[in-house]
Short mmCIF file of C-alpha atoms and ligand atoms in Angstrom, two decimals:
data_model
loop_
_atom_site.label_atom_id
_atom_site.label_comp_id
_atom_site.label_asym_id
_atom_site.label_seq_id
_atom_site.Cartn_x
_atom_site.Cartn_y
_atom_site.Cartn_z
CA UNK A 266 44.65 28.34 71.22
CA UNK A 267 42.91 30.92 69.02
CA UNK A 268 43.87 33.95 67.86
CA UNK A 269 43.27 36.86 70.20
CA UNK A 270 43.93 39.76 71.93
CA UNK A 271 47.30 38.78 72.84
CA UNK A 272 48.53 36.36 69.97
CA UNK A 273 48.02 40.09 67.86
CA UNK A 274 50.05 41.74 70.27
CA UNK A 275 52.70 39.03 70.15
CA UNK A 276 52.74 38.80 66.41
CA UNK A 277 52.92 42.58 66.10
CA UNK A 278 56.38 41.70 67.26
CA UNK A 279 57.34 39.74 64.16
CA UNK A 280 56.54 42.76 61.99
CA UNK A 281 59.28 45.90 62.00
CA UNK A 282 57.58 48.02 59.93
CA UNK A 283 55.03 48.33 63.02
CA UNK A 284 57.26 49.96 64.85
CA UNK A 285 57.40 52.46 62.46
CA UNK A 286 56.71 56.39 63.34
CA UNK A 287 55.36 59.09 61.80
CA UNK A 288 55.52 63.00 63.74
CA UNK A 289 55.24 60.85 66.91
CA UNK A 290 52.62 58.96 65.98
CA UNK A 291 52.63 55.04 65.67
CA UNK A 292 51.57 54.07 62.43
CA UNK A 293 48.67 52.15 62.09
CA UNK A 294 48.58 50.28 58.77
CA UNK A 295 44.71 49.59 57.93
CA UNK A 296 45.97 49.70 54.19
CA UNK A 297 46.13 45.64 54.21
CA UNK A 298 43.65 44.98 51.24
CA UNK A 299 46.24 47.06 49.24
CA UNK A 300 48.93 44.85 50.54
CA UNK A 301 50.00 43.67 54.19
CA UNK A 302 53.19 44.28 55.80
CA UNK A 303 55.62 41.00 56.01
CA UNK A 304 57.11 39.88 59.33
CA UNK A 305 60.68 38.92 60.06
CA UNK A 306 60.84 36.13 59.18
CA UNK A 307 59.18 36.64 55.49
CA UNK A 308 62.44 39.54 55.09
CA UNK A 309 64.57 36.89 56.48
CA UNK A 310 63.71 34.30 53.57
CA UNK A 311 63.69 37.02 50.50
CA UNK A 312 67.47 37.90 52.22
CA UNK A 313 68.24 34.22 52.74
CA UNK A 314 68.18 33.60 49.14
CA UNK A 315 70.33 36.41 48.14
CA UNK A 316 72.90 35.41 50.49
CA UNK A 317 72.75 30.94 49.54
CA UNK A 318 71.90 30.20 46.69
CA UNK A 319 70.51 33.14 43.95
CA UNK A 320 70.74 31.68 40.67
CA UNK A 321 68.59 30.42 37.81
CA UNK A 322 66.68 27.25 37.04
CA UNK A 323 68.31 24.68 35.17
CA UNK A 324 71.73 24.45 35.87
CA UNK A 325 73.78 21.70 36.52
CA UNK A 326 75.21 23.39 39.55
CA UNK A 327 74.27 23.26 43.48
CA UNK A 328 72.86 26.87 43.84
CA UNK A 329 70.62 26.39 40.60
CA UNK A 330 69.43 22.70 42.01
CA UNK A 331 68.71 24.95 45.53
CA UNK A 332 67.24 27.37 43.57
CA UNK A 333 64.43 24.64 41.92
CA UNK A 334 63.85 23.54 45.32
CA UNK A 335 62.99 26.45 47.20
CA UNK A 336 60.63 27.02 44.34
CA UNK A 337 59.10 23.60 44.57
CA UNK A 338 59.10 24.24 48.13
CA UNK A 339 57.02 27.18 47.72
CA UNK A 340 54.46 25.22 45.16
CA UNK A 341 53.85 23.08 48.10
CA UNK A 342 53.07 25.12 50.85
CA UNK A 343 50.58 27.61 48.23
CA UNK A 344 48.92 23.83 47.56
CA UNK A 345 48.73 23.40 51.31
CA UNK A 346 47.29 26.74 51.55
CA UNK A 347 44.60 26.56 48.93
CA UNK A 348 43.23 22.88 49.73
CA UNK A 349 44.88 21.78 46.58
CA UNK A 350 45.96 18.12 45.78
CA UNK A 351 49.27 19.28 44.87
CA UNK A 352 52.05 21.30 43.80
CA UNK A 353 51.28 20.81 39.85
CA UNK A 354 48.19 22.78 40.24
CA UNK A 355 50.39 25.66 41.65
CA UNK A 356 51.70 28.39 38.90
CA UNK A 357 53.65 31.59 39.69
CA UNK A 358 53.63 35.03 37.88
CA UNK A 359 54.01 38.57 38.60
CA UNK A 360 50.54 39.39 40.20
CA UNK A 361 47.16 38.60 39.72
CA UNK A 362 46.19 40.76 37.12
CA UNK A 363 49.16 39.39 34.48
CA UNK A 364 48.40 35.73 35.57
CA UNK A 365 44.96 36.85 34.65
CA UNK A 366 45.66 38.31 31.30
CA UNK A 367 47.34 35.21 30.15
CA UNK A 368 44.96 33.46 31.20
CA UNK A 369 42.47 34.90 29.45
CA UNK A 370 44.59 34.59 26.49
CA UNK A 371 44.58 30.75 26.73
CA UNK A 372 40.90 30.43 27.44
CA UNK A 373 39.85 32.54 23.91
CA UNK A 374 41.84 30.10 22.20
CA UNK A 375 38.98 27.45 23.43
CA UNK A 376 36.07 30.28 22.35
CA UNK A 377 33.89 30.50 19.53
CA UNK A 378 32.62 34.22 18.47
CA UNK A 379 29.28 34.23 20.14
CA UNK A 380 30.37 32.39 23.02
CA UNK A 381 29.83 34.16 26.58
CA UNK A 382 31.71 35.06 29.49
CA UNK A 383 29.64 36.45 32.81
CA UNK A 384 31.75 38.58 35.18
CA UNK A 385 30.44 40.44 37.74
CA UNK A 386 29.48 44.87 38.21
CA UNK A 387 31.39 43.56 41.94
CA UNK A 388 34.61 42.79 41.18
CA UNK A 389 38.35 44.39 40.90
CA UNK A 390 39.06 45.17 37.48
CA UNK A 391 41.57 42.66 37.24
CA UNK A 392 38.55 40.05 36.84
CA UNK A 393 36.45 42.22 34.56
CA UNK A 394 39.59 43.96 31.85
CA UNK A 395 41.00 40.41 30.71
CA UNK A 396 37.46 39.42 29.68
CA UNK A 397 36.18 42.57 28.73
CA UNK A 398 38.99 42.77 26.45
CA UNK A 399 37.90 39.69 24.81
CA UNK A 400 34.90 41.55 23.31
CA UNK A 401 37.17 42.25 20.68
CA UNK A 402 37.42 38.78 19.30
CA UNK A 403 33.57 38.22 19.27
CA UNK A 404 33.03 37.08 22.75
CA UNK A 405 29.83 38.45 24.51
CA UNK A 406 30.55 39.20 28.20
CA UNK A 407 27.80 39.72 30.52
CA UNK A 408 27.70 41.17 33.91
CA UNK A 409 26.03 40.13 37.12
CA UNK A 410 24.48 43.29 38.99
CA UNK A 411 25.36 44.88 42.07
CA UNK A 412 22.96 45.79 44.14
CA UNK A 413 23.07 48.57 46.86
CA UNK A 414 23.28 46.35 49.90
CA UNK A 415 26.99 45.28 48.46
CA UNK A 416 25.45 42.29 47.55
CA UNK A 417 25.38 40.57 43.56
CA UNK A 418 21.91 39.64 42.62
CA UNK A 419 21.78 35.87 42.23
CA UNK A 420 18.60 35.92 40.24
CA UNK A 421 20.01 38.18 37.53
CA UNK A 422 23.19 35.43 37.42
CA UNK A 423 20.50 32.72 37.00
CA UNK A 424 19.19 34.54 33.77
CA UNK A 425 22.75 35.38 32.46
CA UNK A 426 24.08 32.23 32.11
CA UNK A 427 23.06 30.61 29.02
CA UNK A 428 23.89 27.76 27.22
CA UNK A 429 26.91 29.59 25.36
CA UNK A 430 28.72 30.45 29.05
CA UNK A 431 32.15 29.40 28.53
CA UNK A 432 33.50 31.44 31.66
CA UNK A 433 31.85 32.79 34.75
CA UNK A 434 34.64 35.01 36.46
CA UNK A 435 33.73 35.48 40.11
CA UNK A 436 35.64 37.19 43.22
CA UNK A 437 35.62 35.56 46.12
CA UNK A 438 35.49 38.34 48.55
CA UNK A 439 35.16 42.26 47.81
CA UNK A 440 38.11 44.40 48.10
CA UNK A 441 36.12 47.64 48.23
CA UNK A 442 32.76 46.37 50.59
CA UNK A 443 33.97 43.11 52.22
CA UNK A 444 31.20 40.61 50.60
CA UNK A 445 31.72 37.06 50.32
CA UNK A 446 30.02 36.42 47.38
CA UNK A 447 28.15 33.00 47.04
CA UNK A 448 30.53 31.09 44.91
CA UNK A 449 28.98 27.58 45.38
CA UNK A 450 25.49 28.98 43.75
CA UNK A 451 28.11 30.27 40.85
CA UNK A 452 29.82 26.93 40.76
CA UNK A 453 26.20 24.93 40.22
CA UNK A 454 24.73 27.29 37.62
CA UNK A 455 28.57 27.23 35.76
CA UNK A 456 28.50 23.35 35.93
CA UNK A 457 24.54 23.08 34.83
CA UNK A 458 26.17 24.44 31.42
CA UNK A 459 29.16 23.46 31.23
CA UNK A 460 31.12 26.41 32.04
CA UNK A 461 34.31 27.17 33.41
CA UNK A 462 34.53 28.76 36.94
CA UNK A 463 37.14 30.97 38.07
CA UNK A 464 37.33 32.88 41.40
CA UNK A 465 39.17 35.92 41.84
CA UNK A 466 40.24 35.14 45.80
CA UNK A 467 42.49 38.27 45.98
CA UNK A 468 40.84 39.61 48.97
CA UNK A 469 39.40 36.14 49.95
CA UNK A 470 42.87 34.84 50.63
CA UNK A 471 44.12 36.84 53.57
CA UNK A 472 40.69 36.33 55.64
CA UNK A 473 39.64 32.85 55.50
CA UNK A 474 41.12 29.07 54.85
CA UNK A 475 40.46 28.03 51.61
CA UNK A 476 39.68 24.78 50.21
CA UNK A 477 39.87 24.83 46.22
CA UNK A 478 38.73 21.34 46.21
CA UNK A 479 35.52 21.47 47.93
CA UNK A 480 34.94 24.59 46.05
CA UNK A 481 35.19 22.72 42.56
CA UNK A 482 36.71 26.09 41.29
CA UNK A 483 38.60 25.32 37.54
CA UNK A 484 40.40 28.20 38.04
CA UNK A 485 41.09 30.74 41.76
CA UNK A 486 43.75 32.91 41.65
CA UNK A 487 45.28 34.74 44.81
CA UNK A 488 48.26 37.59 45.56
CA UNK A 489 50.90 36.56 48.16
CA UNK A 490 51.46 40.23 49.17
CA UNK A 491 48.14 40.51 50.69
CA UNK A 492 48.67 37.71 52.67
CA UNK A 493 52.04 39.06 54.46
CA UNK A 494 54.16 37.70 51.55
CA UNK A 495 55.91 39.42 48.96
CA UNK A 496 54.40 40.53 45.46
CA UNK A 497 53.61 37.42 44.07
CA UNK A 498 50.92 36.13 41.79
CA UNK A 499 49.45 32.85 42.29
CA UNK A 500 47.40 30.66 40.10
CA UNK A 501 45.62 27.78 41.13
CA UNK A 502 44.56 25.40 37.71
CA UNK A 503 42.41 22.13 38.27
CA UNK A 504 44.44 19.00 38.06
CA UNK A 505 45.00 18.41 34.19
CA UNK A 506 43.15 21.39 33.12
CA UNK A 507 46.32 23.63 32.53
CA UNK A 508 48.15 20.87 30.47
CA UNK A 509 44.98 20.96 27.70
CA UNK A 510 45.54 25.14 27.15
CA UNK A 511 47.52 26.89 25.05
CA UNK A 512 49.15 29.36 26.51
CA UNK A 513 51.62 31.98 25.36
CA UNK A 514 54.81 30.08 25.96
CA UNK A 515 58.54 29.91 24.36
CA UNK A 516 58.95 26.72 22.51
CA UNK A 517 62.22 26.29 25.24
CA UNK A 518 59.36 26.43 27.97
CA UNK A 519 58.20 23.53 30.00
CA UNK A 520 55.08 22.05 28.60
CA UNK A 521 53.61 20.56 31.40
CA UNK A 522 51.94 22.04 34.51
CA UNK A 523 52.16 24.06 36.56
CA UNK A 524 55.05 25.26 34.39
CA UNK A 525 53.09 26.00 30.94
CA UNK A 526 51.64 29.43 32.34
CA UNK A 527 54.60 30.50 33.75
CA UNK A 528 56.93 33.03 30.96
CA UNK A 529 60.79 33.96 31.37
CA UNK A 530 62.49 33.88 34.85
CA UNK A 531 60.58 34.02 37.99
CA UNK A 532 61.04 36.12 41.04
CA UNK A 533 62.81 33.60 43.38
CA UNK A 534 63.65 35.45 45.95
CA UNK A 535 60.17 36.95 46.25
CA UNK A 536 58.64 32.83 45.91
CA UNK A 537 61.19 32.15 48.91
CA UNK A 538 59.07 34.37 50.79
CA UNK A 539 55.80 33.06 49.65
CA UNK A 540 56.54 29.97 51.60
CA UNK A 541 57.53 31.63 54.66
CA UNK A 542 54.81 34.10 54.62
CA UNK A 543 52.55 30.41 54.32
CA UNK A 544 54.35 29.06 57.01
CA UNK A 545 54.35 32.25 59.31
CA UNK A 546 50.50 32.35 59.27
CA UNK A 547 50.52 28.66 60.48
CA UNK A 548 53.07 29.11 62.80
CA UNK A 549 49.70 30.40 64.85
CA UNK A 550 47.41 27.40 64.16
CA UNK A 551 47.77 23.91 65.36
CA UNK A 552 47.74 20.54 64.07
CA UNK A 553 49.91 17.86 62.55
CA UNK A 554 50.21 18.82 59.07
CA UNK A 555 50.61 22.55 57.47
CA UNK A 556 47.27 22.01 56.11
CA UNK A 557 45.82 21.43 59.55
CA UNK A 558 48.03 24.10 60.97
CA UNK A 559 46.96 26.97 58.11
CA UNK A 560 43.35 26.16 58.49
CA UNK A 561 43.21 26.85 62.53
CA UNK A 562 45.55 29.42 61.95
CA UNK A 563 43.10 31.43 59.27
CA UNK A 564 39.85 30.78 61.53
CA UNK A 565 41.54 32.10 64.60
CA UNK A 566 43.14 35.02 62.38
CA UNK A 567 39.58 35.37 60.51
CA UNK A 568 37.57 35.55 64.73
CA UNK A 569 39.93 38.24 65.34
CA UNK A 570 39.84 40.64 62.26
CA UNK A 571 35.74 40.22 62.37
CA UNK A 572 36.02 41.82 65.93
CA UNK A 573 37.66 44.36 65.54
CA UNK A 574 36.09 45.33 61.84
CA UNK A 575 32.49 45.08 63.53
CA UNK A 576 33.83 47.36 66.83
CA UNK A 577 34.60 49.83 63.51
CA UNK A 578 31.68 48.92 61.74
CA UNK A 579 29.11 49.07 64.98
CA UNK A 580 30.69 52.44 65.96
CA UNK A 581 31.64 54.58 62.81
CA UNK A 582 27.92 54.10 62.20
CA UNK A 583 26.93 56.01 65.03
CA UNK A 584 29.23 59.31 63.65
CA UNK A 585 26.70 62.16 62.43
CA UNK A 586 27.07 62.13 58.69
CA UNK A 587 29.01 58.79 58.46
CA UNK A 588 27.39 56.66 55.83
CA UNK A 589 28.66 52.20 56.13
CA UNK A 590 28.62 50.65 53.08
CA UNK A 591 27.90 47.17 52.05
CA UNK A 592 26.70 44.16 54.63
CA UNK A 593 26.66 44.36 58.38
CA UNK A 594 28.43 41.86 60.35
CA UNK A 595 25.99 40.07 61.47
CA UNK A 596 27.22 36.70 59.40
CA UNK A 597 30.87 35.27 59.77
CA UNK A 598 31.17 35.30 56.08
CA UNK A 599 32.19 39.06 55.66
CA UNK A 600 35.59 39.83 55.25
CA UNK A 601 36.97 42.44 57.69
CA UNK A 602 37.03 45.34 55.28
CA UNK A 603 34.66 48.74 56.00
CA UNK A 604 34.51 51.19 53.30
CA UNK A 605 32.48 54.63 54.49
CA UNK A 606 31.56 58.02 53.14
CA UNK A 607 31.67 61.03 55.45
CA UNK A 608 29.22 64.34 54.22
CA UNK A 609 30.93 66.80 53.33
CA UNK A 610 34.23 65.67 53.34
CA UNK A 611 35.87 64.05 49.80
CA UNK A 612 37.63 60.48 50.90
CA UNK A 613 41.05 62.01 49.30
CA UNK A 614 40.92 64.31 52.19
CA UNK A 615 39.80 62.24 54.97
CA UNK A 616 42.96 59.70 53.98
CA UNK A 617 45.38 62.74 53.59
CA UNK A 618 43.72 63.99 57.20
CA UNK A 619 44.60 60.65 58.75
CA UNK A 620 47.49 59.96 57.43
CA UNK A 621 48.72 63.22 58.99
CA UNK A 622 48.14 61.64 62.12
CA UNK A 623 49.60 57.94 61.36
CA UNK A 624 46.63 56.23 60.38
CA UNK A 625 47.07 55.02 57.11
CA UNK A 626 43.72 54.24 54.79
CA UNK A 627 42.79 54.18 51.52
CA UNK A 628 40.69 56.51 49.76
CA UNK A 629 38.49 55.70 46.34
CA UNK A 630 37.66 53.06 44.18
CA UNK A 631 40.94 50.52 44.85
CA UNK A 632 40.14 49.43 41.30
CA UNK A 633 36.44 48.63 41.84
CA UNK A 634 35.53 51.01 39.95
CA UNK A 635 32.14 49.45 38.59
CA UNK A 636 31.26 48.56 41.70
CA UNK A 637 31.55 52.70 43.02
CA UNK A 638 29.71 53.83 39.92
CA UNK A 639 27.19 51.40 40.66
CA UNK A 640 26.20 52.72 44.06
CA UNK A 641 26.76 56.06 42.90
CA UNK A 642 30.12 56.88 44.74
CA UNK A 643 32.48 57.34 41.69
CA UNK A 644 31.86 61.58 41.40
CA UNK A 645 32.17 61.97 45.11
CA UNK A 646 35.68 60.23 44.93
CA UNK A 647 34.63 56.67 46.46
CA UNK A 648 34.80 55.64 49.89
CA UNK A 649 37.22 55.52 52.65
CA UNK A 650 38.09 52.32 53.13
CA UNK A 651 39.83 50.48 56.42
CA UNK A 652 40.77 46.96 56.22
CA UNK A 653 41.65 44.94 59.18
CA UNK A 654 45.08 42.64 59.23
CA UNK A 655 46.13 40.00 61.84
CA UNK A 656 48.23 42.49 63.18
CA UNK A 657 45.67 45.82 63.73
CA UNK A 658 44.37 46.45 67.10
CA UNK A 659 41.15 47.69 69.07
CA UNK A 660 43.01 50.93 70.09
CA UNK A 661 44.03 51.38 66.48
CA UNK A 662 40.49 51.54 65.75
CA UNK A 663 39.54 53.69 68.52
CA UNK A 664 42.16 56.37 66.91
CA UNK A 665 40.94 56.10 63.88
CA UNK A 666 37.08 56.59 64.96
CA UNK A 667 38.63 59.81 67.06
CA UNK A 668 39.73 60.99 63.81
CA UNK A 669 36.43 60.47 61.63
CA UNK A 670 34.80 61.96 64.57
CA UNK A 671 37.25 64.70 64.18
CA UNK A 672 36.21 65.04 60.35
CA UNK A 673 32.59 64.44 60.10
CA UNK A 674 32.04 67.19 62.57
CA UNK A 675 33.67 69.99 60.22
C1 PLP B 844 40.04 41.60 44.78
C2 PLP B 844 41.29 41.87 44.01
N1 PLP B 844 41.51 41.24 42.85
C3 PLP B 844 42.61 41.42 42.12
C4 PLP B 844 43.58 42.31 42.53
C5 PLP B 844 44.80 42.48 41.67
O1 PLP B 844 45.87 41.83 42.27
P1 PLP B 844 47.35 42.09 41.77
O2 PLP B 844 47.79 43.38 42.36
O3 PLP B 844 48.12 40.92 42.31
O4 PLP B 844 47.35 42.10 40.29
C6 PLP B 844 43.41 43.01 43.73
C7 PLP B 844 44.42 44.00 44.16
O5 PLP B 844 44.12 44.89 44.92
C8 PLP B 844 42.24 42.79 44.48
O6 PLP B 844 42.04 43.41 45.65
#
C-alpha cells in the first residue's frame, strides 16, 4: 500500500479541524510548514493525559510513575522516528528555537575566541540567531551563500570551513523554497576538520524518513507540531555527546542524557501527543517494527505531497505574471513547499485575498529572512508560500490556482 489518492481522503477523516468552514467555504490548510493540523487521535492523547494520570515527575505515587512513562514512551517513538539508537539521544523542550539557544549556550562553553561557526544565508533564523549571537563572545561565524536557484553554493562552503570550524549549522530542508540541502557534502567537509554538525530538520521532518545515523549528524533538531503533533521541540544529541556539555541546568537536574538539556517541568500532555502523532503517521506504513512502519509511511506520505506540489508548481508557472521560486521538481529530494511572487500584487494581499475565500497561505519571509533579502524579495514583502500536508488535495490546489489566476490578472 502507498499513500495515495484515497489513503488522503481517508486520513482527512482523522483530522476535525478539516471539516472546518469559513463563509461556506471548506478550508484548505496549505499553512503546514507553519504547523500541521493534528488528527483525532493526537487530541485524544493530549486529553487522555488530563483525564489519567497529569502529574509531575518524580513522585512516589502511580500517576507520577505513569507520568515518567508516557514520557519515556514518547523518547522512544521520536528515536524510532529519527533512525536513532535510542531513547537517551532523545531531549524535549519548548520548540526548536529554545532547544537551539541552549544549545548554543553549551557549545560556546567548548569555544575559543577566534574559533568559527559556518551557518548558512538559507536557513530559518532559528539556526542563524543562536550562533550569530555568539559573535559577542569572540566567535567568528561565517555564512554559506544562497544562490538564486534556491540552492547554497557548495564551493563557497568548501572555502569557509577552515581549520578553526567548531560548528557548521545546516537545515535540512527549506521552509521558505523547499531545498534539500546536501547535508552529507556538509557532514564530510565538518568531519575533514573536526567540526561539529548540526542539522536544522524543522521542515525536513514532516516530508521524508529520517535516519540520524546514516547521516552522522552530532546534533538534528526537529518540531513535533509540524509533523501533526503538538508544539514540541525535539533534540536529537549523538550517543554520549550530550553527557560531555555543560549545559544550563539546576544542580537538582538530572545529569545524564537525554535529561541534562532539558530545564524545569516539561509539557506532558503535549509529549503524550508527540508519540501519537509518531504513531499516527505509521499507522499508514507497513512493516514489523515502528521503525519499518514510519519509514514506508513517510515515503508513501513524501510520493503524495511531491504530486500534488509539482501539479502547483507545473501550473502556477503558467499564470501571466506568476514568478516560482527555488528548484523545480524534477528530483525527489524537494520538499513539497512552493513559494511564488505575483506582479503587482504584495503577498500580504494575495494571503488576505485567499483567505477570504478559505484557502489559507502564508505570506513573507516565515523567518527566512536572509534567505528573501538574498534573492531580493524582502521590500516587496516576500513570497506567497503553499506547503503541501498528507492531508491537502488536488482540488485544493485547483482552488487555489483559480484564485492566483483570479489575482495575477488584476
Ligand atoms: C526550518 C525551520 N527551522 C526552525 C523553525 C523554528 O521552529 P520552532 O517554532 O519549533 O522554534 C522553523 C519554524 O517555522 C522552521 O520552519
Amino acid at each position: 500500500m502507498g499513500f495515495g489518492r484515497s489513503e488522503c481522503e481517508t486520513c482527512r477523516r482523522d483530522f476535525p479541524a478539516l471539516g472546518r468552514k469559513l463563509s461556506g467555504y471548506p478550508l484548505a490548510y496549505l499553512d503546514g510548514p507553519a504547523g500541521t493540523q493534528v488528527p483525532q487521535q493526537v487530541i485524544e492523547a493530549v486529553a487522555g493525559y488530563y483525564r489519567t494520570c497529569n502529574a509531575n515527575t518524580h513522585g512516589a505515587f502511580e500517576t507520577s510513575r505513569e507520568t515518567e512513562e508516557v514520557i519515556h514512551g514518547a523518547r522512544e517513538a521520536v528515536a524510532a522516528f529519527l533512525g536513532a539508537p535510542s531513547w537517551r539521544e532523545v531531549s524535549f523542550g519548548a520548540n526548536m528555537t529554545t532547544l537551539n539557544f541552549s544549545l548554543s549556550q553549551a557549545l560556546v562553553r567548548e569555544m575559543r575566541p577566534g574559533d568559527e561557526i559556518l551557518i548558512t544565508e538559507l536557513d530559518h533564523e532559528a539556526n542563524r540567531g543562536p550562533w550569530l549571537g555568539l559573535r559577542e563572545r569572540g566567535i567568528a561565524v561565517r555564512e554559506v551563500g544562497l544562490q538564486h536557484d534556491g540552492t547554497l553554493d557548495y564551493a563557497d562552503m568548501r572555502r569557509k570551513i577552515t581549520d578553526r570550524t567548531r560548528l557548521v549549522a545546516i537545515g535540512y530542508a527549506s521552509n521558505a523554497l523547499g531545498t534539500v540541502n546536501d547535508v552529507p557534502t556538509a557532514r564530510k567537509l565538518a568531519r575533514e576538520v573536526g567540526a561539529w554538525l548540526l542539522v536544522d530538520a524543522v521542515h525536513y521532518a514532516p516530508h521524508f524518513s529520517q535516519d540520524v545515523t546514516a547521516l552522522d549528524a552530532d546534533f538534528l533538531l526537529c518540531s513535533a507540531y509540524k509533523f501533526y503533533g503538538p508544539h514540541v521541540g525535539i533534540l536529537y544529541t549523538r550517543p554520549g555527546l550530550l553527557a560531555m556539555l555543560r549545559t544550563d541546568k539546576l544542580r537538582t537536574q538530572e545529569d545524564e542524557a537525554p535529561f541534562r538539556i532539558e530545564t524545569g517541568t516539561l509539557n506532558h500532555a503535549a509529549i503524550a501527543g508527540v508519540k501519537a502523532a509518531i504513531e499516527y503517521i505509521a499507522s499508514w506504513g507497513q512493516g514489523e517494527t515502528l521503525r519499518a512502519r514510519l519509514v514506508s509511511a513517510m515515503e508513501g506520505i513524501a510520493f503524495h505531497e511531491h504530486e500534488i506540489a509539482r501539479f502547483y508548481w507545473e501550473n502556477v508557472r503558467k499564470l501571466p505574471g506568476v514568478e516560482a521560486w527555488g528548484q523545480d521538481f524534477t528530483s525527489p529530494r524537494r520538499a513539497p513547499t512552493v513559494s511564488i511572487t505575483i506582479a503587482g500584487v504584495r503577498p500580504s494581499e494575495a494571503a488576505r485575498a485567499l483567505g477570504g475565500k478559505g484557502i489559507l497561505v502564508w505570506d513573507g519571509d516565515f523567518y527566512a529572512a536572509r534567505a528573501i533579502e538574498v534573492l531580493g524579495l524582502a521590500e516587496g514583502g516576500g513570497v506567497l508560500r503553499t506547503g503541501i500536508s498528507m492531508y491537502n488535495t488536488r482540488e485544493e490546489i485547483e482552488r487555489l490556482l483559480e484564485g492566483v489566476a483570479a489575482l495575477a490578472q488584476r
